[in-house]
PDB file of C-alpha atoms in Angstrom:
ATOM      1  CA  MET R 207     137.192 135.163 137.390  1.00  0.00           C
ATOM      2  CA  GLU R 208     136.707 138.160 135.219  1.00  0.00           C
ATOM      3  CA  LEU R 209     133.126 139.289 134.796  1.00  0.00           C
ATOM      4  CA  LYS R 210     131.808 142.161 132.751  1.00  0.00           C
ATOM      5  CA  LYS R 211     128.012 142.354 133.266  1.00  0.00           C
ATOM      6  CA  VAL R 212     127.511 140.142 136.359  1.00  0.00           C
ATOM      7  CA  ASN R 213     128.373 140.647 139.938  1.00  0.00           C
ATOM      8  CA  TYR R 214     129.399 137.673 142.033  1.00  0.00           C
ATOM      9  CA  LYS R 215     130.086 137.175 145.700  1.00  0.00           C
ATOM     10  CA  VAL R 216     130.038 134.214 148.180  1.00  0.00           C
ATOM     11  CA  GLU R 217     129.103 134.741 151.850  1.00  0.00           C
ATOM     12  CA  ASP R 218     128.243 132.211 154.448  1.00  0.00           C
ATOM     13  CA  GLY R 219     127.800 129.401 151.798  1.00  0.00           C
ATOM     14  CA  ILE R 220     125.470 131.542 149.540  1.00  0.00           C
ATOM     15  CA  ALA R 221     126.606 132.697 146.175  1.00  0.00           C
ATOM     16  CA  VAL R 222     124.811 135.877 145.009  1.00  0.00           C
ATOM     17  CA  ILE R 223     124.813 136.472 141.279  1.00  0.00           C
ATOM     18  CA  GLY R 224     123.581 139.858 140.262  1.00  0.00           C
ATOM     19  CA  MET R 225     123.012 140.630 136.536  1.00  0.00           C
ATOM     20  CA  ASN R 226     124.418 144.122 136.214  1.00  0.00           C
ATOM     21  CA  TYR R 227     123.364 145.801 132.967  1.00  0.00           C
ATOM     22  CA  PRO R 228     120.625 148.103 134.474  1.00  0.00           C
ATOM     23  CA  LYS R 229     120.876 150.862 131.763  1.00  0.00           C
ATOM     24  CA  ASN R 230     119.518 148.242 129.285  1.00  0.00           C
ATOM     25  CA  LEU R 231     117.160 146.587 131.855  1.00  0.00           C
ATOM     26  CA  ASN R 232     119.570 143.617 132.066  1.00  0.00           C
ATOM     27  CA  ALA R 233     119.039 142.646 128.450  1.00  0.00           C
ATOM     28  CA  ILE R 234     121.083 139.441 127.794  1.00  0.00           C
ATOM     29  CA  ASP R 235     123.838 139.810 125.204  1.00  0.00           C
ATOM     30  CA  VAL R 236     126.804 137.516 124.595  1.00  0.00           C
ATOM     31  CA  GLU R 237     128.919 139.196 127.285  1.00  0.00           C
ATOM     32  CA  MET R 238     126.387 138.664 129.932  1.00  0.00           C
ATOM     33  CA  ALA R 239     125.630 135.123 128.715  1.00  0.00           C
ATOM     34  CA  ASP R 240     129.306 134.232 128.992  1.00  0.00           C
ATOM     35  CA  ASP R 241     129.522 135.764 132.445  1.00  0.00           C
ATOM     36  CA  LEU R 242     126.486 133.614 133.528  1.00  0.00           C
ATOM     37  CA  ILE R 243     128.090 130.492 132.109  1.00  0.00           C
ATOM     38  CA  LYS R 244     131.152 131.180 134.198  1.00  0.00           C
ATOM     39  CA  VAL R 245     129.293 131.717 137.442  1.00  0.00           C
ATOM     40  CA  VAL R 246     127.193 128.588 136.928  1.00  0.00           C
ATOM     41  CA  GLU R 247     130.399 126.617 136.495  1.00  0.00           C
ATOM     42  CA  GLU R 248     132.021 128.322 139.491  1.00  0.00           C
ATOM     43  CA  VAL R 249     129.038 127.693 141.756  1.00  0.00           C
ATOM     44  CA  GLU R 250     129.061 123.969 140.813  1.00  0.00           C
ATOM     45  CA  LYS R 251     132.836 123.461 141.432  1.00  0.00           C
ATOM     46  CA  ASP R 252     133.137 125.558 144.594  1.00  0.00           C
ATOM     47  CA  PRO R 253     132.638 123.427 147.791  1.00  0.00           C
ATOM     48  CA  ALA R 254     132.053 126.531 149.787  1.00  0.00           C
ATOM     49  CA  VAL R 255     128.844 127.282 147.926  1.00  0.00           C
ATOM     50  CA  LYS R 256     125.766 125.581 149.183  1.00  0.00           C
ATOM     51  CA  VAL R 257     122.986 127.776 147.634  1.00  0.00           C
ATOM     52  CA  ALA R 258     122.986 130.198 144.735  1.00  0.00           C
ATOM     53  CA  VAL R 259     120.838 133.271 144.308  1.00  0.00           C
ATOM     54  CA  LEU R 260     120.179 134.779 140.828  1.00  0.00           C
ATOM     55  CA  LYS R 261     119.113 138.379 141.089  1.00  0.00           C
ATOM     56  CA  SER R 262     119.309 141.648 139.181  1.00  0.00           C
ATOM     57  CA  ASP R 263     120.705 145.099 139.714  1.00  0.00           C
ATOM     58  CA  GLY R 264     118.279 147.775 138.672  1.00  0.00           C
ATOM     59  CA  LYS R 265     114.487 147.981 138.202  1.00  0.00           C
ATOM     60  CA  ALA R 266     114.032 144.868 136.112  1.00  0.00           C
ATOM     61  CA  PHE R 267     115.116 141.228 136.378  1.00  0.00           C
ATOM     62  CA  SER R 268     115.903 140.977 132.648  1.00  0.00           C
ATOM     63  CA  ALA R 269     114.204 142.411 129.620  1.00  0.00           C
ATOM     64  CA  GLY R 270     115.489 139.447 127.459  1.00  0.00           C
ATOM     65  CA  GLY R 271     117.355 139.994 124.290  1.00  0.00           C
ATOM     66  CA  ASP R 272     118.902 143.245 123.275  1.00  0.00           C
ATOM     67  CA  ILE R 273     116.328 144.503 120.733  1.00  0.00           C
ATOM     68  CA  GLY R 274     118.226 147.713 120.209  1.00  0.00           C
ATOM     69  CA  TYR R 275     121.265 145.698 119.032  1.00  0.00           C
ATOM     70  CA  PHE R 276     119.086 143.695 116.683  1.00  0.00           C
ATOM     71  CA  TYR R 277     117.568 146.951 115.274  1.00  0.00           C
ATOM     72  CA  GLN R 278     121.031 148.424 114.566  1.00  0.00           C
ATOM     73  CA  LEU R 279     122.018 145.350 112.598  1.00  0.00           C
ATOM     74  CA  ILE R 280     118.752 145.430 110.597  1.00  0.00           C
ATOM     75  CA  GLN R 281     119.241 149.207 109.827  1.00  0.00           C
ATOM     76  CA  ALA R 282     122.763 148.477 108.630  1.00  0.00           C
ATOM     77  CA  GLY R 283     121.420 145.872 106.276  1.00  0.00           C
ATOM     78  CA  GLY R 284     122.998 142.969 108.186  1.00  0.00           C
ATOM     79  CA  ASP R 285     121.581 139.549 109.131  1.00  0.00           C
ATOM     80  CA  VAL R 286     120.466 138.933 112.667  1.00  0.00           C
ATOM     81  CA  ASN R 287     121.688 135.486 113.702  1.00  0.00           C
ATOM     82  CA  MET R 288     120.720 134.749 117.347  1.00  0.00           C
ATOM     83  CA  ASP R 289     121.825 131.063 117.184  1.00  0.00           C
ATOM     84  CA  ASP R 290     125.011 131.561 119.267  1.00  0.00           C
ATOM     85  CA  LEU R 291     123.316 133.790 121.964  1.00  0.00           C
ATOM     86  CA  ILE R 292     120.431 131.430 122.289  1.00  0.00           C
ATOM     87  CA  ALA R 293     122.726 128.436 122.692  1.00  0.00           C
ATOM     88  CA  ARG R 294     124.672 130.252 125.387  1.00  0.00           C
ATOM     89  CA  VAL R 295     121.676 131.172 127.453  1.00  0.00           C
ATOM     90  CA  GLY R 296     120.392 127.581 127.059  1.00  0.00           C
ATOM     91  CA  ILE R 297     123.677 126.403 128.544  1.00  0.00           C
ATOM     92  CA  VAL R 298     123.020 128.647 131.591  1.00  0.00           C
ATOM     93  CA  ALA R 299     119.451 127.475 132.074  1.00  0.00           C
ATOM     94  CA  ASP R 300     120.313 123.793 131.624  1.00  0.00           C
ATOM     95  CA  GLY R 301     123.257 124.201 133.959  1.00  0.00           C
ATOM     96  CA  ILE R 302     121.158 125.539 136.715  1.00  0.00           C
ATOM     97  CA  LYS R 303     118.584 122.798 136.312  1.00  0.00           C
ATOM     98  CA  LYS R 304     121.388 120.148 136.398  1.00  0.00           C
ATOM     99  CA  SER R 305     123.328 121.798 139.250  1.00  0.00           C
ATOM    100  CA  SER R 306     123.830 119.934 142.415  1.00  0.00           C
ATOM    101  CA  LYS R 307     123.345 123.149 144.373  1.00  0.00           C
ATOM    102  CA  MET R 308     119.989 124.764 145.109  1.00  0.00           C
ATOM    103  CA  TRP R 309     119.285 127.888 143.072  1.00  0.00           C
ATOM    104  CA  ILE R 310     116.851 130.660 143.938  1.00  0.00           C
ATOM    105  CA  SER R 311     115.511 133.162 141.325  1.00  0.00           C
ATOM    106  CA  SER R 312     114.953 136.491 143.082  1.00  0.00           C
ATOM    107  CA  VAL R 313     112.697 138.309 140.568  1.00  0.00           C
ATOM    108  CA  ASN R 314     111.749 142.081 140.554  1.00  0.00           C
ATOM    109  CA  GLY R 315     110.073 143.939 137.739  1.00  0.00           C
ATOM    110  CA  ALA R 316     110.114 142.603 134.185  1.00  0.00           C
ATOM    111  CA  ALA R 317     111.287 139.089 133.402  1.00  0.00           C
ATOM    112  CA  ALA R 318     110.651 139.182 129.693  1.00  0.00           C
ATOM    113  CA  GLY R 319     111.885 137.053 126.785  1.00  0.00           C
ATOM    114  CA  ALA R 320     114.965 135.108 127.728  1.00  0.00           C
ATOM    115  CA  GLY R 321     114.612 136.611 131.277  1.00  0.00           C
ATOM    116  CA  VAL R 322     111.644 134.255 131.673  1.00  0.00           C
ATOM    117  CA  SER R 323     113.893 131.178 131.132  1.00  0.00           C
ATOM    118  CA  LEU R 324     116.306 132.477 133.747  1.00  0.00           C
ATOM    119  CA  ALA R 325     113.593 133.152 136.240  1.00  0.00           C
ATOM    120  CA  LEU R 326     112.124 129.669 135.732  1.00  0.00           C
ATOM    121  CA  ALA R 327     115.468 127.840 135.734  1.00  0.00           C
ATOM    122  CA  GLY R 328     115.836 128.192 139.512  1.00  0.00           C
ATOM    123  CA  ASP R 329     114.572 125.571 141.964  1.00  0.00           C
ATOM    124  CA  PHE R 330     112.684 128.297 143.830  1.00  0.00           C
ATOM    125  CA  MET R 331     111.436 131.659 142.638  1.00  0.00           C
ATOM    126  CA  ILE R 332     110.829 134.442 145.168  1.00  0.00           C
ATOM    127  CA  ALA R 333     109.104 137.339 143.342  1.00  0.00           C
ATOM    128  CA  ALA R 334     108.483 140.934 144.239  1.00  0.00           C
ATOM    129  CA  ASP R 335     104.840 142.118 144.036  1.00  0.00           C
ATOM    130  CA  ASN R 336     105.858 144.181 140.957  1.00  0.00           C
ATOM    131  CA  ALA R 337     107.327 141.228 139.103  1.00  0.00           C
ATOM    132  CA  PHE R 338     105.842 139.735 135.860  1.00  0.00           C
ATOM    133  CA  LEU R 339     106.726 137.154 133.224  1.00  0.00           C
ATOM    134  CA  MET R 340     106.238 138.039 129.593  1.00  0.00           C
ATOM    135  CA  LEU R 341     106.933 135.908 126.490  1.00  0.00           C
ATOM    136  CA  ALA R 342     107.256 138.964 124.346  1.00  0.00           C
ATOM    137  CA  PHE R 343     108.736 137.111 121.346  1.00  0.00           C
ATOM    138  CA  VAL R 344     105.486 136.996 119.373  1.00  0.00           C
ATOM    139  CA  ASN R 345     105.451 140.837 119.248  1.00  0.00           C
ATOM    140  CA  LEU R 346     108.734 140.576 117.324  1.00  0.00           C
ATOM    141  CA  GLY R 347     107.651 137.850 114.977  1.00  0.00           C
ATOM    142  CA  LEU R 348     109.721 135.264 116.900  1.00  0.00           C
ATOM    143  CA  VAL R 349     109.109 132.204 119.003  1.00  0.00           C
ATOM    144  CA  PRO R 350     110.045 131.715 122.747  1.00  0.00           C
ATOM    145  CA  ASP R 351     113.671 130.729 123.058  1.00  0.00           C
ATOM    146  CA  THR R 352     116.331 129.832 125.696  1.00  0.00           C
ATOM    147  CA  GLY R 353     113.915 127.082 126.935  1.00  0.00           C
ATOM    148  CA  ALA R 354     111.015 129.239 128.014  1.00  0.00           C
ATOM    149  CA  ALA R 355     108.317 127.243 126.107  1.00  0.00           C
ATOM    150  CA  TYR R 356     109.788 123.983 127.322  1.00  0.00           C
ATOM    151  CA  LEU R 357     109.912 125.009 130.977  1.00  0.00           C
ATOM    152  CA  LEU R 358     106.457 126.631 130.998  1.00  0.00           C
ATOM    153  CA  THR R 359     104.815 123.643 129.290  1.00  0.00           C
ATOM    154  CA  LYS R 360     106.296 121.346 131.910  1.00  0.00           C
ATOM    155  CA  MET R 361     105.183 123.663 134.788  1.00  0.00           C
ATOM    156  CA  ILE R 362     101.743 124.961 133.774  1.00  0.00           C
ATOM    157  CA  GLY R 363     100.649 122.874 130.764  1.00  0.00           C
ATOM    158  CA  THR R 364     100.217 123.413 127.025  1.00  0.00           C
ATOM    159  CA  ALA R 365      96.968 125.550 127.041  1.00  0.00           C
ATOM    160  CA  LYS R 366      98.294 128.183 129.443  1.00  0.00           C
ATOM    161  CA  THR R 367     101.772 128.238 127.766  1.00  0.00           C
ATOM    162  CA  MET R 368     100.061 128.720 124.366  1.00  0.00           C
ATOM    163  CA  ASP R 369      98.125 131.610 125.840  1.00  0.00           C
ATOM    164  CA  MET R 370     101.304 133.401 127.029  1.00  0.00           C
ATOM    165  CA  ALA R 371     103.313 132.562 123.921  1.00  0.00           C
ATOM    166  CA  ALA R 372     100.756 133.496 121.335  1.00  0.00           C
ATOM    167  CA  THR R 373      99.355 136.646 123.035  1.00  0.00           C
ATOM    168  CA  GLY R 374     102.538 137.875 124.681  1.00  0.00           C
ATOM    169  CA  ARG R 375     100.503 138.989 127.721  1.00  0.00           C
ATOM    170  CA  ARG R 376     102.003 139.596 131.108  1.00  0.00           C
ATOM    171  CA  MET R 377     101.714 137.052 133.918  1.00  0.00           C
ATOM    172  CA  MET R 378     101.674 139.221 136.999  1.00  0.00           C
ATOM    173  CA  ALA R 379     103.131 138.175 140.386  1.00  0.00           C
ATOM    174  CA  ASP R 380      99.937 137.011 141.948  1.00  0.00           C
ATOM    175  CA  GLU R 381      99.196 134.769 138.996  1.00  0.00           C
ATOM    176  CA  MET R 382     102.748 133.408 139.113  1.00  0.00           C
ATOM    177  CA  LYS R 383     102.036 132.405 142.734  1.00  0.00           C
ATOM    178  CA  ALA R 384      98.729 130.915 141.933  1.00  0.00           C
ATOM    179  CA  GLU R 385     100.165 128.889 139.075  1.00  0.00           C
ATOM    180  CA  GLY R 386     102.942 127.556 141.267  1.00  0.00           C
ATOM    181  CA  LEU R 387     105.768 129.321 139.394  1.00  0.00           C
ATOM    182  CA  ALA R 388     106.618 131.677 142.397  1.00  0.00           C
ATOM    183  CA  TYR R 389     107.307 130.060 145.750  1.00  0.00           C
ATOM    184  CA  LYS R 390     106.575 133.278 147.475  1.00  0.00           C
ATOM    185  CA  VAL R 391     105.519 136.885 146.544  1.00  0.00           C
ATOM    186  CA  VAL R 392     106.780 139.671 148.827  1.00  0.00           C
ATOM    187  CA  PRO R 393     106.710 143.485 148.707  1.00  0.00           C
ATOM    188  CA  VAL R 394     109.512 144.798 146.446  1.00  0.00           C
ATOM    189  CA  ALA R 395     111.159 146.472 149.436  1.00  0.00           C
ATOM    190  CA  ASP R 396     111.437 143.065 151.228  1.00  0.00           C
ATOM    191  CA  LEU R 397     112.720 141.077 148.240  1.00  0.00           C
ATOM    192  CA  GLU R 398     116.406 140.942 149.143  1.00  0.00           C
ATOM    193  CA  ALA R 399     115.794 140.283 152.742  1.00  0.00           C
ATOM    194  CA  GLU R 400     113.190 137.536 152.132  1.00  0.00           C
ATOM    195  CA  THR R 401     115.411 135.947 149.461  1.00  0.00           C
ATOM    196  CA  MET R 402     118.467 135.838 151.711  1.00  0.00           C
ATOM    197  CA  LYS R 403     116.317 134.548 154.689  1.00  0.00           C
ATOM    198  CA  PHE R 404     115.187 131.622 152.600  1.00  0.00           C
ATOM    199  CA  ALA R 405     118.672 131.058 151.093  1.00  0.00           C
ATOM    200  CA  LYS R 406     120.167 130.729 154.604  1.00  0.00           C
ATOM    201  CA  LYS R 407     117.425 128.226 155.508  1.00  0.00           C
ATOM    202  CA  LEU R 408     118.279 126.111 152.540  1.00  0.00           C
ATOM    203  CA  ALA R 409     122.015 126.460 153.195  1.00  0.00           C
ATOM    204  CA  ALA R 410     121.500 124.940 156.732  1.00  0.00           C
ATOM    205  CA  GLY R 411     119.656 121.897 155.232  1.00  0.00           C
ATOM    206  CA  PRO R 412     120.812 118.442 154.097  1.00  0.00           C
ATOM    207  CA  LEU R 413     122.766 119.291 150.986  1.00  0.00           C
ATOM    208  CA  VAL R 414     123.272 115.693 149.786  1.00  0.00           C
ATOM    209  CA  SER R 415     119.591 115.147 150.099  1.00  0.00           C
ATOM    210  CA  TYR R 416     118.947 118.326 148.095  1.00  0.00           C
ATOM    211  CA  LYS R 417     121.386 117.232 145.370  1.00  0.00           C
ATOM    212  CA  ASN R 418     119.684 113.967 144.961  1.00  0.00           C
ATOM    213  CA  ILE R 419     116.135 115.386 145.054  1.00  0.00           C
ATOM    214  CA  LYS R 420     117.307 117.637 142.172  1.00  0.00           C
ATOM    215  CA  LYS R 421     118.733 114.680 140.314  1.00  0.00           C
ATOM    216  CA  GLN R 422     115.520 112.786 140.707  1.00  0.00           C
ATOM    217  CA  ILE R 423     113.319 115.728 139.426  1.00  0.00           C
ATOM    218  CA  TYR R 424     115.598 116.447 136.558  1.00  0.00           C
ATOM    219  CA  ALA R 425     115.514 112.789 135.409  1.00  0.00           C
ATOM    220  CA  ALA R 426     111.755 112.681 135.722  1.00  0.00           C
ATOM    221  CA  ALA R 427     110.841 116.037 134.135  1.00  0.00           C
ATOM    222  CA  TYR R 428     113.780 117.623 132.295  1.00  0.00           C
ATOM    223  CA  SER R 429     116.137 114.880 130.900  1.00  0.00           C
ATOM    224  CA  ASP R 430     115.441 115.824 127.271  1.00  0.00           C
ATOM    225  CA  TYR R 431     115.835 119.626 127.937  1.00  0.00           C
ATOM    226  CA  LYS R 432     119.213 120.115 126.165  1.00  0.00           C
ATOM    227  CA  ASP R 433     118.125 117.900 123.229  1.00  0.00           C
ATOM    228  CA  TRP R 434     114.984 120.051 122.844  1.00  0.00           C
ATOM    229  CA  LEU R 435     117.060 123.271 122.921  1.00  0.00           C
ATOM    230  CA  ASP R 436     119.365 122.086 120.216  1.00  0.00           C
ATOM    231  CA  ASN R 437     116.906 120.292 117.930  1.00  0.00           C
ATOM    232  CA  VAL R 438     113.545 122.059 118.274  1.00  0.00           C
ATOM    233  CA  GLU R 439     113.982 125.465 119.610  1.00  0.00           C
ATOM    234  CA  GLY R 440     117.110 126.399 117.729  1.00  0.00           C
ATOM    235  CA  PRO R 441     115.916 125.618 114.212  1.00  0.00           C
ATOM    236  CA  THR R 442     112.427 127.227 114.812  1.00  0.00           C
ATOM    237  CA  GLN R 443     113.890 130.460 116.176  1.00  0.00           C
ATOM    238  CA  HIS R 444     116.507 130.498 113.316  1.00  0.00           C
ATOM    239  CA  GLU R 445     113.753 130.410 110.718  1.00  0.00           C
ATOM    240  CA  CYS R 446     111.692 133.210 112.394  1.00  0.00           C
ATOM    241  CA  ALA R 447     114.835 135.443 112.731  1.00  0.00           C
ATOM    242  CA  GLY R 448     115.300 135.312 109.029  1.00  0.00           C
ATOM    243  CA  THR R 449     111.819 136.712 108.195  1.00  0.00           C
ATOM    244  CA  MET R 450     110.748 140.266 107.212  1.00  0.00           C
ATOM    245  CA  ASP R 451     108.217 139.987 110.015  1.00  0.00           C
ATOM    246  CA  PHE R 452     111.013 139.796 112.591  1.00  0.00           C
ATOM    247  CA  GLN R 453     112.684 142.960 110.995  1.00  0.00           C
ATOM    248  CA  GLU R 454     109.193 144.703 111.073  1.00  0.00           C
ATOM    249  CA  GLY R 455     108.760 143.684 114.732  1.00  0.00           C
ATOM    250  CA  CYS R 456     112.139 145.129 115.866  1.00  0.00           C
ATOM    251  CA  LYS R 457     111.510 148.312 113.971  1.00  0.00           C
ATOM    252  CA  ALA R 458     108.028 148.766 115.425  1.00  0.00           C
ATOM    253  CA  PHE R 459     109.385 148.163 118.935  1.00  0.00           C
ATOM    254  CA  ILE R 460     112.073 150.655 118.673  1.00  0.00           C
ATOM    255  CA  GLU R 461     109.876 153.188 116.792  1.00  0.00           C
ATOM    256  CA  LYS R 462     107.041 152.678 119.377  1.00  0.00           C
ATOM    257  CA  ARG R 463     104.413 151.742 116.886  1.00  0.00           C
ATOM    258  CA  LYS R 464     102.168 148.757 116.021  1.00  0.00           C
ATOM    259  CA  ALA R 465     103.888 146.195 113.897  1.00  0.00           C
ATOM    260  CA  ASN R 466     102.520 145.465 110.353  1.00  0.00           C
ATOM    261  CA  PHE R 467     103.186 141.734 110.040  1.00  0.00           C
ATOM    262  CA  GLU R 468     102.767 140.281 106.533  1.00  0.00           C
ATOM    263  CA  GLY R 469     103.487 136.589 107.178  1.00  0.00           C
ATOM    264  CA  LYS R 470     106.794 136.580 105.275  1.00  0.00           C
TER     265      LYS R 470
END
């Protein structure tokens, strides 16, 4: 399996998937999304894998979409069409939710934008005490994508999701734990050890039971997930990405200034 921006290894029944684009804070582009699709498929079909851990290499879990790339397209006078990328990351998140294997998200530093969706896709999240979730889309004139609004609404309700989506504020690790999003919060220096300790515990458990627990929960809470991604999220983000506000948001982010949104 050829991978460009993701590291993958299996040891003692545990697949460890490391997003490996640290110079760009593990921003998710098409190459990384394709790598993640491959490893989700590999985890599911490999009988040696009992538990999967999704982590990052570097100081951030994932900064979300590659805003620098969007900025370059805008400066060149080109259109920014995120439809394909959003669809690919949606396949990853939905694949993790549907997987018969247990998945642990091991989150350090920023999980922003699409990184929120990947952090929430796991069955358990173990977060470092420096971790935070941030739906930064509104700062760019966009809407949450890759399933973030869907997953958060299911997990913490509409009012709190609206707060995060409309303000773009950070949800810090202690709040993530209080809201039930993080299973455990640990010192950043202990994140890898605590994650693997829990992964080993799960790997020693009743795997058929786990598989069917996941099947029940998916059917009860997430059965319309893929339909929502295709028919609600996709069209709304497509519209926002075609606005002058989005172009202004990208320019302001790169130029480190406050955006001047005009509602068009």
